[in-house]
Short mmCIF file of C-alpha atoms in Angstrom, two decimals:
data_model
loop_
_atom_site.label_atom_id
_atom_site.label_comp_id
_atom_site.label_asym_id
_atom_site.label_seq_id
_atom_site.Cartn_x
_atom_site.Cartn_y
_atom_site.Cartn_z
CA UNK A 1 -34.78 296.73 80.84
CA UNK A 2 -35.74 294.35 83.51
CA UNK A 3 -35.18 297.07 85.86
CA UNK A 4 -37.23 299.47 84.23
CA UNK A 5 -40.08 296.89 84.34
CA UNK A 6 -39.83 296.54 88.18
CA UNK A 7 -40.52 300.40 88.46
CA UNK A 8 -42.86 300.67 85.75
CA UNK A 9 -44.77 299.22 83.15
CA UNK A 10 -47.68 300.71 80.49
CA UNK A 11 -50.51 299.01 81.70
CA UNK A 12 -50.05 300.80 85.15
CA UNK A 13 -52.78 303.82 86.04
CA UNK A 14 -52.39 306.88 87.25
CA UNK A 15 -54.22 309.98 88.55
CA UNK A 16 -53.00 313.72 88.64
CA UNK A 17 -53.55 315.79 91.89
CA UNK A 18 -53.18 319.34 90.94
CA UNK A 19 -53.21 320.73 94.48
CA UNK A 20 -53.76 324.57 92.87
CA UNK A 21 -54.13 325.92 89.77
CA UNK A 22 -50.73 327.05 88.15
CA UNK A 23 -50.24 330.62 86.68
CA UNK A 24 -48.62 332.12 83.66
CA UNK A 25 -45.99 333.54 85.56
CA UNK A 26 -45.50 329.75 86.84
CA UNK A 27 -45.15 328.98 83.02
CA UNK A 28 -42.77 331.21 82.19
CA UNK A 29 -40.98 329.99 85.27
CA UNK A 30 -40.95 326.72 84.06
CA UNK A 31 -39.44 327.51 80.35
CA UNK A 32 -37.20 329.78 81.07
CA UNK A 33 -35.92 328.31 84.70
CA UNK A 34 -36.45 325.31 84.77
CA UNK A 35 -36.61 323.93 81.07
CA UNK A 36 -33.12 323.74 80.59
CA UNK A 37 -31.73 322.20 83.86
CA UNK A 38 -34.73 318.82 83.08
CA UNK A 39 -34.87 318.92 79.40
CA UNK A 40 -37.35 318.79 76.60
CA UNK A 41 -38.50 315.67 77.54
CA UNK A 42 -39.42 316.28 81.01
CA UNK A 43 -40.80 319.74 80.15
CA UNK A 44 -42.58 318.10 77.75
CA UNK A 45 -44.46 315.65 80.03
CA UNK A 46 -44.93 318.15 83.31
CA UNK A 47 -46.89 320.22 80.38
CA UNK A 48 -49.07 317.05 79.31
CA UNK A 49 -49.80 315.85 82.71
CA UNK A 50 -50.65 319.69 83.78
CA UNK A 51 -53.00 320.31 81.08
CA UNK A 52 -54.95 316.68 81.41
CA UNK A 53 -55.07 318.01 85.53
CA UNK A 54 -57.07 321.33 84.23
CA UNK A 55 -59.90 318.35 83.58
CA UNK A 56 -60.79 318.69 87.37
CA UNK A 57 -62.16 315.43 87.00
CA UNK A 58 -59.36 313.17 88.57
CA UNK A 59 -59.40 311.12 85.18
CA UNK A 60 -57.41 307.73 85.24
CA UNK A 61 -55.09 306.94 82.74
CA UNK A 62 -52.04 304.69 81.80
CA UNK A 63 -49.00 305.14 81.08
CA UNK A 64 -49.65 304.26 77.06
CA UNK A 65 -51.35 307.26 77.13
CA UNK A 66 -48.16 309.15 78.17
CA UNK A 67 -46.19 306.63 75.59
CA UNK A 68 -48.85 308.04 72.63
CA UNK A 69 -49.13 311.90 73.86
CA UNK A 70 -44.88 312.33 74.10
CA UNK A 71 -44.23 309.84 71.31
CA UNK A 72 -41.68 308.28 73.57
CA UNK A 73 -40.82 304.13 74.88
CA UNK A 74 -41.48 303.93 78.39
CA UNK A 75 -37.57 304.19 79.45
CA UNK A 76 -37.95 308.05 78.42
CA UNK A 77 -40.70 308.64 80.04
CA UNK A 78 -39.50 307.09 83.00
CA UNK A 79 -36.56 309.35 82.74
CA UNK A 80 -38.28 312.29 82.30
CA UNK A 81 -40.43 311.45 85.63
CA UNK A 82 -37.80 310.93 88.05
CA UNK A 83 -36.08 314.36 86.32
CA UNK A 84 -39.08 316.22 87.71
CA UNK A 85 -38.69 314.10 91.24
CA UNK A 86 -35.33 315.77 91.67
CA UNK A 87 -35.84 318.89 90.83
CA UNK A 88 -38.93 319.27 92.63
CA UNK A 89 -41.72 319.50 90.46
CA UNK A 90 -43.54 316.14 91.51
CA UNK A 91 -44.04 314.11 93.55
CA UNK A 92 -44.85 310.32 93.23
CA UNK A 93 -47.21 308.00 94.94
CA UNK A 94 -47.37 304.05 94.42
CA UNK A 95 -50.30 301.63 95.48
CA UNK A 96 -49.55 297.84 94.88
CA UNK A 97 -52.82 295.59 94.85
CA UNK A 98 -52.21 292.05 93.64
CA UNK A 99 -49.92 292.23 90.34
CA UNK A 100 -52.51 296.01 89.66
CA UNK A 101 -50.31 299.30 90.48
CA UNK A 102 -51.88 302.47 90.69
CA UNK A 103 -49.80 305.76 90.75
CA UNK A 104 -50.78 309.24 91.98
CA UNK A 105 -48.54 312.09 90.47
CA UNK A 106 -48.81 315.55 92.43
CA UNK A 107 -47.21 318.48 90.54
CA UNK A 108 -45.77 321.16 92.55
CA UNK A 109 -45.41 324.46 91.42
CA UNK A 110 -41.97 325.93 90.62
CA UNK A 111 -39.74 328.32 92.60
CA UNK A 112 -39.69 331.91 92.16
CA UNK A 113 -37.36 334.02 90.48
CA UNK A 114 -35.90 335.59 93.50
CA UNK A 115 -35.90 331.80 95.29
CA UNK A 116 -34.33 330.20 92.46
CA UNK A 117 -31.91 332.61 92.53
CA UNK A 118 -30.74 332.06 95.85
CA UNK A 119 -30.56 328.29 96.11
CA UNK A 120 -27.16 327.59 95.08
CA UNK A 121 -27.54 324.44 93.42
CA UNK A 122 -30.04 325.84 90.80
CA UNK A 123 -28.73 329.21 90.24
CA UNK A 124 -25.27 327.09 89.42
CA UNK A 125 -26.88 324.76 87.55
CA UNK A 126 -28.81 327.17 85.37
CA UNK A 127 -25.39 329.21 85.29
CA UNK A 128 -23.50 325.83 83.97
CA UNK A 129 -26.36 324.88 81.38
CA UNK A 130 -27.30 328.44 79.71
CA UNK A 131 -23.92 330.66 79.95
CA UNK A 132 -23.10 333.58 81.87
CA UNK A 133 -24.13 335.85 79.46
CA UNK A 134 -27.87 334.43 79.27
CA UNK A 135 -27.98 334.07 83.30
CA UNK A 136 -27.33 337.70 83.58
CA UNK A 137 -30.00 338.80 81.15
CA UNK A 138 -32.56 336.23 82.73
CA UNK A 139 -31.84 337.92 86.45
CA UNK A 140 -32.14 341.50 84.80
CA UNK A 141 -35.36 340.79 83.38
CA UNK A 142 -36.98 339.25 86.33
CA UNK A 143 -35.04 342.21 88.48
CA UNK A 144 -37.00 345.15 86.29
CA UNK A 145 -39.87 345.58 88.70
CA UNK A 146 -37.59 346.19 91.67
CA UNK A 147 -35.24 348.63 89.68
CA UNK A 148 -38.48 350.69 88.35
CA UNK A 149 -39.86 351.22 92.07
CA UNK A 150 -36.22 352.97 93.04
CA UNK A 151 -37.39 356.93 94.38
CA UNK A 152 -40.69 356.11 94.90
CA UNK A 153 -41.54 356.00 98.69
CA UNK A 154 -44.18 353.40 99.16
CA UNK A 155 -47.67 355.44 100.40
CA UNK A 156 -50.06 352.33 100.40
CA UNK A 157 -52.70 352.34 103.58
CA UNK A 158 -52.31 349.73 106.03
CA UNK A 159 -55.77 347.28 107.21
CA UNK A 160 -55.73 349.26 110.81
CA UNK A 161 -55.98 352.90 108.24
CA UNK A 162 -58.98 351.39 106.62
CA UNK A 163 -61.17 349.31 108.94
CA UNK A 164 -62.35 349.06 112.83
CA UNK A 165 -64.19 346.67 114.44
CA UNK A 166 -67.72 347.23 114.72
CA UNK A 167 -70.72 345.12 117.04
CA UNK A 168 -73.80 343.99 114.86
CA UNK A 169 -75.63 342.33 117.67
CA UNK A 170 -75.51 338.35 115.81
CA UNK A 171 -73.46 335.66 117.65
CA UNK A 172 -70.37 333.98 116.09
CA UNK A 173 -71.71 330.62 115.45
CA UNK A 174 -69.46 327.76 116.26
CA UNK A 175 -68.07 326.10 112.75
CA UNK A 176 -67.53 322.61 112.53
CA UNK A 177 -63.51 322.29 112.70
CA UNK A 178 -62.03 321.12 109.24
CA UNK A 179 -58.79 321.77 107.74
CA UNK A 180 -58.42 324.41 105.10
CA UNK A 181 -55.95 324.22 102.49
CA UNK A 182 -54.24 327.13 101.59
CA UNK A 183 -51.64 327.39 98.84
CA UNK A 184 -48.44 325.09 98.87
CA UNK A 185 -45.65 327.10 98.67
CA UNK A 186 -42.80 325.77 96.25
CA UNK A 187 -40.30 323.57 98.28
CA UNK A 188 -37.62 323.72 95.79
CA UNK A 189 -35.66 320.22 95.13
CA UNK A 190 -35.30 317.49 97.66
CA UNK A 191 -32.10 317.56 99.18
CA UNK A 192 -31.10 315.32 102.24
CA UNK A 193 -27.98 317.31 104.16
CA UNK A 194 -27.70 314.26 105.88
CA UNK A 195 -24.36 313.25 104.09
CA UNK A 196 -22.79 316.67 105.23
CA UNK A 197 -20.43 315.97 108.54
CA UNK A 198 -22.07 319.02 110.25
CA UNK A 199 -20.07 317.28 113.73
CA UNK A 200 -16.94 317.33 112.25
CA UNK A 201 -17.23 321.04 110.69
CA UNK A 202 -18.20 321.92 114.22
CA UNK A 203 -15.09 320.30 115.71
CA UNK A 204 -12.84 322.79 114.11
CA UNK A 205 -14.43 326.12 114.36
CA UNK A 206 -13.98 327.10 118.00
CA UNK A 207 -16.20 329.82 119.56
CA UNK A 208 -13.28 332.07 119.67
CA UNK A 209 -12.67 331.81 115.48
CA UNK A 210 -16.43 331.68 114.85
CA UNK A 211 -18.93 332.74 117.00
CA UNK A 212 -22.13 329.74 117.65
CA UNK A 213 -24.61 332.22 117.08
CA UNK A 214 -22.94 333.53 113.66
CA UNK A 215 -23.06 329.76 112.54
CA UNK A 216 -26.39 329.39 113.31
CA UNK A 217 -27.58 332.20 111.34
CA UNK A 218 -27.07 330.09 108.36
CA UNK A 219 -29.46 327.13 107.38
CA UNK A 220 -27.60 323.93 107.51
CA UNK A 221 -28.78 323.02 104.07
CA UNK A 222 -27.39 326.36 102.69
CA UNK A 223 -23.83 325.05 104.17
CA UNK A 224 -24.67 320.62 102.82
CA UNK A 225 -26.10 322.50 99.41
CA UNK A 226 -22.53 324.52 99.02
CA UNK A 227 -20.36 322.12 99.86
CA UNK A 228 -21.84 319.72 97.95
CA UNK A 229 -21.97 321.83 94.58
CA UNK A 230 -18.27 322.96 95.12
CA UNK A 231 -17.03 319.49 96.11
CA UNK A 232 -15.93 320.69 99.49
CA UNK A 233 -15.29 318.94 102.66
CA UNK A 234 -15.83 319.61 106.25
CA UNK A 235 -12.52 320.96 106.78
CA UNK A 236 -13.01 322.73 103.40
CA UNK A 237 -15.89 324.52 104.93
CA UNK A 238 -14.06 325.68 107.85
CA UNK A 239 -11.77 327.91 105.62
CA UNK A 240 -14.70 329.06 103.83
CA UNK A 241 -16.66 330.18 106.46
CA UNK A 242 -13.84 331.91 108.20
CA UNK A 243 -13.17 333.13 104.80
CA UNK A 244 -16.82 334.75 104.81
CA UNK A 245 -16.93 336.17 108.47
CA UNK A 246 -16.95 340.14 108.30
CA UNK A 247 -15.47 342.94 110.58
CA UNK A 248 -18.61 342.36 113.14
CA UNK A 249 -18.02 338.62 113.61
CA UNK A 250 -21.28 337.44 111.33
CA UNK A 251 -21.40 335.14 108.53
CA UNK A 252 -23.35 337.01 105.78
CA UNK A 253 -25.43 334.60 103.40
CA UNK A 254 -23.98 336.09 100.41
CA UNK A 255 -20.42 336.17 101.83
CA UNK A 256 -20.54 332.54 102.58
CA UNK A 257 -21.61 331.71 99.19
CA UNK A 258 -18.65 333.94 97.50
CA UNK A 259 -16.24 332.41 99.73
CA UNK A 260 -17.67 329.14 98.92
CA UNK A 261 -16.90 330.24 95.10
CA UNK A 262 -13.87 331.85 95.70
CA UNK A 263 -12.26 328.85 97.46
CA UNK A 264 -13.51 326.35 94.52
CA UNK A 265 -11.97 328.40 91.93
CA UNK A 266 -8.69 328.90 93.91
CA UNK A 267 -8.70 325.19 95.19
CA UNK A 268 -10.48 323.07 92.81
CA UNK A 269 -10.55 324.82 89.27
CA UNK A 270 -11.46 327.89 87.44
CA UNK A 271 -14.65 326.22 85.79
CA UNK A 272 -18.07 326.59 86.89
CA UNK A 273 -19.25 323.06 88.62
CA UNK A 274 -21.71 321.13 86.65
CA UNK A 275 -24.22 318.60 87.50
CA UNK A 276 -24.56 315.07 85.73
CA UNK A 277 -27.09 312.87 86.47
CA UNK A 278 -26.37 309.45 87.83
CA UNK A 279 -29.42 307.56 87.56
CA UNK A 280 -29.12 307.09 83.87
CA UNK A 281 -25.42 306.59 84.34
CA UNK A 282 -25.86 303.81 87.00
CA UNK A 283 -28.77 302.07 84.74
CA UNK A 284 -26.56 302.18 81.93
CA UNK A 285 -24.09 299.90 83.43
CA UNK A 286 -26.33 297.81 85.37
CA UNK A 287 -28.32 296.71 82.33
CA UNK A 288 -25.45 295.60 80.05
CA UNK A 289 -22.04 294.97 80.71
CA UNK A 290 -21.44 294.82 76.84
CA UNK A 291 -22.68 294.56 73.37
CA UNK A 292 -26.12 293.47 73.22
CA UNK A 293 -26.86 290.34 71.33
CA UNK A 294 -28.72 290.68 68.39
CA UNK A 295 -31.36 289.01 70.12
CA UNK A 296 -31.26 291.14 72.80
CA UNK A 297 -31.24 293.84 70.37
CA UNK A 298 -34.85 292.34 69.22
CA UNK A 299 -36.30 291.93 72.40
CA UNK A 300 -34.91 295.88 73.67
CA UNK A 301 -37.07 297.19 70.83
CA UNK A 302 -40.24 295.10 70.80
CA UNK A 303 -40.61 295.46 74.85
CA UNK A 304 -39.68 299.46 74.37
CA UNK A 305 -41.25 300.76 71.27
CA UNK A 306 -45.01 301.79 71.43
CA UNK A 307 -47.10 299.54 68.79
CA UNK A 308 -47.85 302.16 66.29
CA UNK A 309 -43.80 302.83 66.00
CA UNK A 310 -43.22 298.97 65.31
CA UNK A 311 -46.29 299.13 62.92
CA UNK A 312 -44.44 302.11 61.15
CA UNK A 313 -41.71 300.28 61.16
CA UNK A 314 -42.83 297.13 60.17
CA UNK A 315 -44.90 298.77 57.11
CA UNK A 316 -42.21 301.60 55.91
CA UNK A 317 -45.28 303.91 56.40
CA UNK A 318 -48.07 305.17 58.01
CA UNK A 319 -50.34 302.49 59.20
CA UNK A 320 -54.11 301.74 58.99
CA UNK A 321 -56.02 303.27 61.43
CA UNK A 322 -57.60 299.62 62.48
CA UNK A 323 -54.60 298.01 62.71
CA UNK A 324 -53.30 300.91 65.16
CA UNK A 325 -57.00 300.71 67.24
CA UNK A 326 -56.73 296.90 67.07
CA UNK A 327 -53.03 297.42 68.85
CA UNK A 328 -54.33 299.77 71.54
CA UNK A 329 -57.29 297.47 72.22
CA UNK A 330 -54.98 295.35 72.99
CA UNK A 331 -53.05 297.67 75.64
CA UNK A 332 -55.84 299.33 77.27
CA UNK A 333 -58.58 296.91 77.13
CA UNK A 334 -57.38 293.38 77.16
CA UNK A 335 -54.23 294.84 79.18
CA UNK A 336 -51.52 292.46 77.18
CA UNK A 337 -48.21 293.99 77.47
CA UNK A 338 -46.77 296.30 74.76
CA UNK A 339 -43.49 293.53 73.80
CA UNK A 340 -46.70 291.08 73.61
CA UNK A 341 -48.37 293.22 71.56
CA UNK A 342 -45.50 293.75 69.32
CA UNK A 343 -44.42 290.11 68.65
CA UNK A 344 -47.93 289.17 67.80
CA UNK A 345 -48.77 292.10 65.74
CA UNK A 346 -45.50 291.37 63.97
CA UNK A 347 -46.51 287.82 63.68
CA UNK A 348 -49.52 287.91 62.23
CA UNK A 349 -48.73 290.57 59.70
CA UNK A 350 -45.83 288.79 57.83
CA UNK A 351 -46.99 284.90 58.54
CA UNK A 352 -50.67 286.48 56.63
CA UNK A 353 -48.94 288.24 53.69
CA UNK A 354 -49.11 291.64 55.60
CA UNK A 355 -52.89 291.77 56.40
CA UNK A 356 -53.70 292.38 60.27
CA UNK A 357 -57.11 290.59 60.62
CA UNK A 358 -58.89 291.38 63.64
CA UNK A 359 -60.24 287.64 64.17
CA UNK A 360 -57.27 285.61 63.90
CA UNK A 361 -54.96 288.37 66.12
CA UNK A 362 -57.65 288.37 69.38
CA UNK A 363 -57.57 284.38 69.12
CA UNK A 364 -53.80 283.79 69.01
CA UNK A 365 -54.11 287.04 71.77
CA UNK A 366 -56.73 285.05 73.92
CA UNK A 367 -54.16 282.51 74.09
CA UNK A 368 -51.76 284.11 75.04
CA UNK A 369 -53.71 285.59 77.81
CA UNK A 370 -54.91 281.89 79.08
CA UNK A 371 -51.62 281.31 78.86
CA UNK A 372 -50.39 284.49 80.89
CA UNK A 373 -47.48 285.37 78.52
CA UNK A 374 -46.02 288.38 80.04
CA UNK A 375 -42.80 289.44 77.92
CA UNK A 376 -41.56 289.71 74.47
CA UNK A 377 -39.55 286.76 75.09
CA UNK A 378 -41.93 284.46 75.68
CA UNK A 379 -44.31 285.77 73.46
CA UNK A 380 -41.68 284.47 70.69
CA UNK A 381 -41.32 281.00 72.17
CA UNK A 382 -44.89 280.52 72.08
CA UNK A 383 -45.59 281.42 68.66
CA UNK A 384 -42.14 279.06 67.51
CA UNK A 385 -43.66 276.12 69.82
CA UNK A 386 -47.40 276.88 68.91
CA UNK A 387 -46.68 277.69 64.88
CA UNK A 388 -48.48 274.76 63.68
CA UNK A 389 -51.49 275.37 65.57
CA UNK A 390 -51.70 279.15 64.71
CA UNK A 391 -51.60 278.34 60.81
CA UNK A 392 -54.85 276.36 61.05
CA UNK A 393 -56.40 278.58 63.02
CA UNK A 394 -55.36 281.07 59.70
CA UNK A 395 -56.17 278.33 57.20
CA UNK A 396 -59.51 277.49 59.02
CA UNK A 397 -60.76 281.86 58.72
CA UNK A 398 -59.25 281.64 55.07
CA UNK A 399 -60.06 278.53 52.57
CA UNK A 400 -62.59 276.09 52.60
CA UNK A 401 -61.96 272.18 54.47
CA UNK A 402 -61.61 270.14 51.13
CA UNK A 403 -58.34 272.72 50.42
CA UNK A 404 -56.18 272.30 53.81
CA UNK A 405 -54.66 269.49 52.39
CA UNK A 406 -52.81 271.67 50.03
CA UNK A 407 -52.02 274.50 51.88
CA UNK A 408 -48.44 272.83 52.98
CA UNK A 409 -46.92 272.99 49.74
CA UNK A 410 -46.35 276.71 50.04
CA UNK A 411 -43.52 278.61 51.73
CA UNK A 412 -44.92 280.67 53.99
CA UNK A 413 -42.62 283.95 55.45
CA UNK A 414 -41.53 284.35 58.74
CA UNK A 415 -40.05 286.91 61.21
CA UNK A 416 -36.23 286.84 61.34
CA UNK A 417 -36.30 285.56 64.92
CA UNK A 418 -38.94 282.53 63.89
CA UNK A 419 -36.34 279.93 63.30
CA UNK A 420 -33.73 280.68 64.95
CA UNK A 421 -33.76 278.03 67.22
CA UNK A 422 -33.69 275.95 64.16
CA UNK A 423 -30.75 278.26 62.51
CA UNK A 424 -28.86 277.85 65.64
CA UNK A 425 -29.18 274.08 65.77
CA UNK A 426 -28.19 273.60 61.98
CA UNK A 427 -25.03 275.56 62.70
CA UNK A 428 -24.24 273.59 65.54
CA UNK A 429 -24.76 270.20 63.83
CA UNK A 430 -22.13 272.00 60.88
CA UNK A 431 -20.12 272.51 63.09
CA UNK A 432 -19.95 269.49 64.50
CA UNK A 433 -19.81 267.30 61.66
CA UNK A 434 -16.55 269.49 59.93
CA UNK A 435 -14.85 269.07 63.84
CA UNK A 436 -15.10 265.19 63.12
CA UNK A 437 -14.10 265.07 59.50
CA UNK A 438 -11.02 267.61 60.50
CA UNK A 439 -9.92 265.46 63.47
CA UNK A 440 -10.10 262.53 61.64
CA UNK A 441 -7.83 264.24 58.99
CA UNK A 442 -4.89 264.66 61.34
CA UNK A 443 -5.31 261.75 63.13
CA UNK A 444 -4.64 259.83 59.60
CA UNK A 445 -1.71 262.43 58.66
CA UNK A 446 -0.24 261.49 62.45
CA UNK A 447 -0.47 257.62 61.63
CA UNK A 448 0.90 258.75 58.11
CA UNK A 449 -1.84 257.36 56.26
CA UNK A 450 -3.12 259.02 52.67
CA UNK A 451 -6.37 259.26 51.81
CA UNK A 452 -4.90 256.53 49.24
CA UNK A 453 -3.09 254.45 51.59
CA UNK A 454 -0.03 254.31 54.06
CA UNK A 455 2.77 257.10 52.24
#
């Protein structure tokens, strides 16, 4: 998850710009369009950080918060930002100060039916994810108001029918020049056509075979968005757009697209075309190459699992509330990493008979902080290296002075990973001393010598 870390972390703040309010009709939108192309999980955190923007305050947060609302480890929630990145439902803005990052997270508001419907890459998508049967009912529903306004002929007055400019006698005062901002239209996803070869389509299509002007009447990202849902290529478009041309020598929006579908499903295959994400994909490989290590394993789940999830875990139940405050204290206040957190909430609770006490976790934690321990990892060599030290500072809060002396006798518990530097070095020194004893074995059957003599 070192990757993960670079991009994000829970101590990192954020604000929400909500640049307009959003609308119910931009909610059902969003559940019924866009829900099943990002997921629960992203749904699930554009409706969290919308409803902490109605505030209007500009409130600053971290991403613990998010980690606590969702009930997710940061990799999800990291997931489920960059889902709403691509699809165009936020943006994302980064400040670095020193080793403090700051993020600003702008939600945008969602297509329209009738837009959503005509950008081929959603439409598809939705198509791939909900079934056709399901994508026609969605398109009649949001298609009812047009078909109840057929035979009516529209009789609405225009501005000029209503008012005329009049004189009052006042003077138009001059107003000091400041930009207004009016509503941000939805921008759909971010798509680069830059990795479309609009040169080499271009090269084939002379002006005899398709007219410059009938070309041009289509947006270039129409033509990049096509061929890249269809898996077409340059010269693949060619055919498709001479495919599409009608009896007057234009190219038709809607012709271009069924020509675009027509070719795929003659060419390419009879299934619709469906869209995988490659992020997750890509960080999949490029974080393990194998099986992780048990002690990876360890170190996965204590950097990646919120506090009061290890606590759960840890106890088999629900835990105290002040053990769950003392662990977000922790977080939010003191600002010690969540696999910090983890190791030394684990720590404490099975090297003090599993009792979290406030005193001796904020001293081993101040520590720690002197000592800027930053990951899980580390957080586990220091309380292996430091182990003495920690159980005076336990037997010091707990039994009088004249009793240390005894307190060795006892065998205290410890975490599974606590000795295994120690495990690891007995098995070695096993190992070693029955590779000795077994070489010295054959070298005494090669001389031919007994363990009672020469045979």
């Amino acid at each position: 998850m070192a990757a993960l870390y670079k991009e994000l972390q829970p101590i990192d703040s954020y604000r929400i710009r909500l640049p307009q309010p959003f609308s119910d009709y931009d909610r059902q939108l969003l559940t019924l369009f866009y829900q099943p192309l990002i997921g629960s999980g992203a749904m699930s955190l554009f409706m969290t950080l919308w409803a902490d923007a109605e505030r209007g305050d500009e409130h600053e947060y971290n991403h613990y918060h998010l980690m606590n609302i969702l009930t997710l480890p940061l990799g999800p929630v990291f997931e489920a930002r960059i889902s709403l990145e691509a699809i165009g439902l936020l943006r994302s803005y980064l400040k670095v100060d020193g080793e403090t990052r700051s993020f600003i997270y702008e939600l945008l508001p969602p297509l329209d039916a009738k837009a959503f419907f005509t950008d081929p890459l959603l439409s598809t998508f939705l198509f791939s994810k909900i079934g056709e049967q399901a994508y026609r009912n969605l398109r009649t529903r949001f298609a009812i108001g047009v078909e109840k306004s057929k035979g009516y002929a529209e009789v609405s007055r225009t501005f000029l029918d209503v008012y005329k400019p009049t004189s009052n006698g006042h003077s138009i005062e001059t107003v000091e020049d400041k930009e207004i901002v009016g509503r941000i239209e939805a921008e759909g996803i971010p798509f680069d056509k830059s990795g479309f070869d609009f040169d080499l389509l271009q090269s084939g299509l002379s002006e005899q075979m398709v007219p410059q002007s009938a070309l041009a009447s289509v947006p270039k990202e129409i033509i990049a968005k096509l061929a890249f849902l269809y898996s077409l290529t340059p010269l693949d478009m060619q055919k498709v757009i001479m495919m599409a041309l009608d009896s007057d020598m234009k190219l038709p929006e809607a012709r271009l697209r069924k020509s675009a579908i027509d070719f795929y499903k003659m060419s390419i295959s009879k299934e619709a075309p469906a869209l995988q994400k490659v992020f997750m994909q890509t960080a999949a490989t490029t974080e393990s190459t194998g099986t992780l290590s048990r002690d990876d394993e360890l170190i996965n789940y204590l950097e990646n699992t919120p506090p009061l999830d290890m606590l759960r875990d840890l106890n088999g139940k629900e835990p105290m509330s002040v053990d769950v405050q003392l662990a977000e204290k922790l977080v939010n206040t003191h600002e010690l990493p969540i696999g910090v957190v983890n190791v030394l909430m684990q720590y404490v609770h099975i090297r003090n008979d599993g009792k979290i006490t406030n005193n001796y976790v904020e001293r081993i934690a101040s520590h720690w902080m002197n000592k800027k321990v930053k990951t899980a990892r580390e957080a586990m060599e220091f309380s292996r290296t430091e182990h003495d030290k920690y159980m005076q500072w336990k037997n010091e809060g707990q039994k009088p002075a004249a009793q240390k002396r005894y307190t060795n006798t006892r065998e205290e518990k410890v975490p599974e990973w606590f000795f295994k530097k120690d495990e690891e070095q007995t098995e070695k020194t096993k190992k070693s001393t029955f590779d000795v004893e077994e070489e010295r074995r054959k070298l005494l059957e090669e001389l031919g010598v007994s363990g009672n003599g020469v045979k």
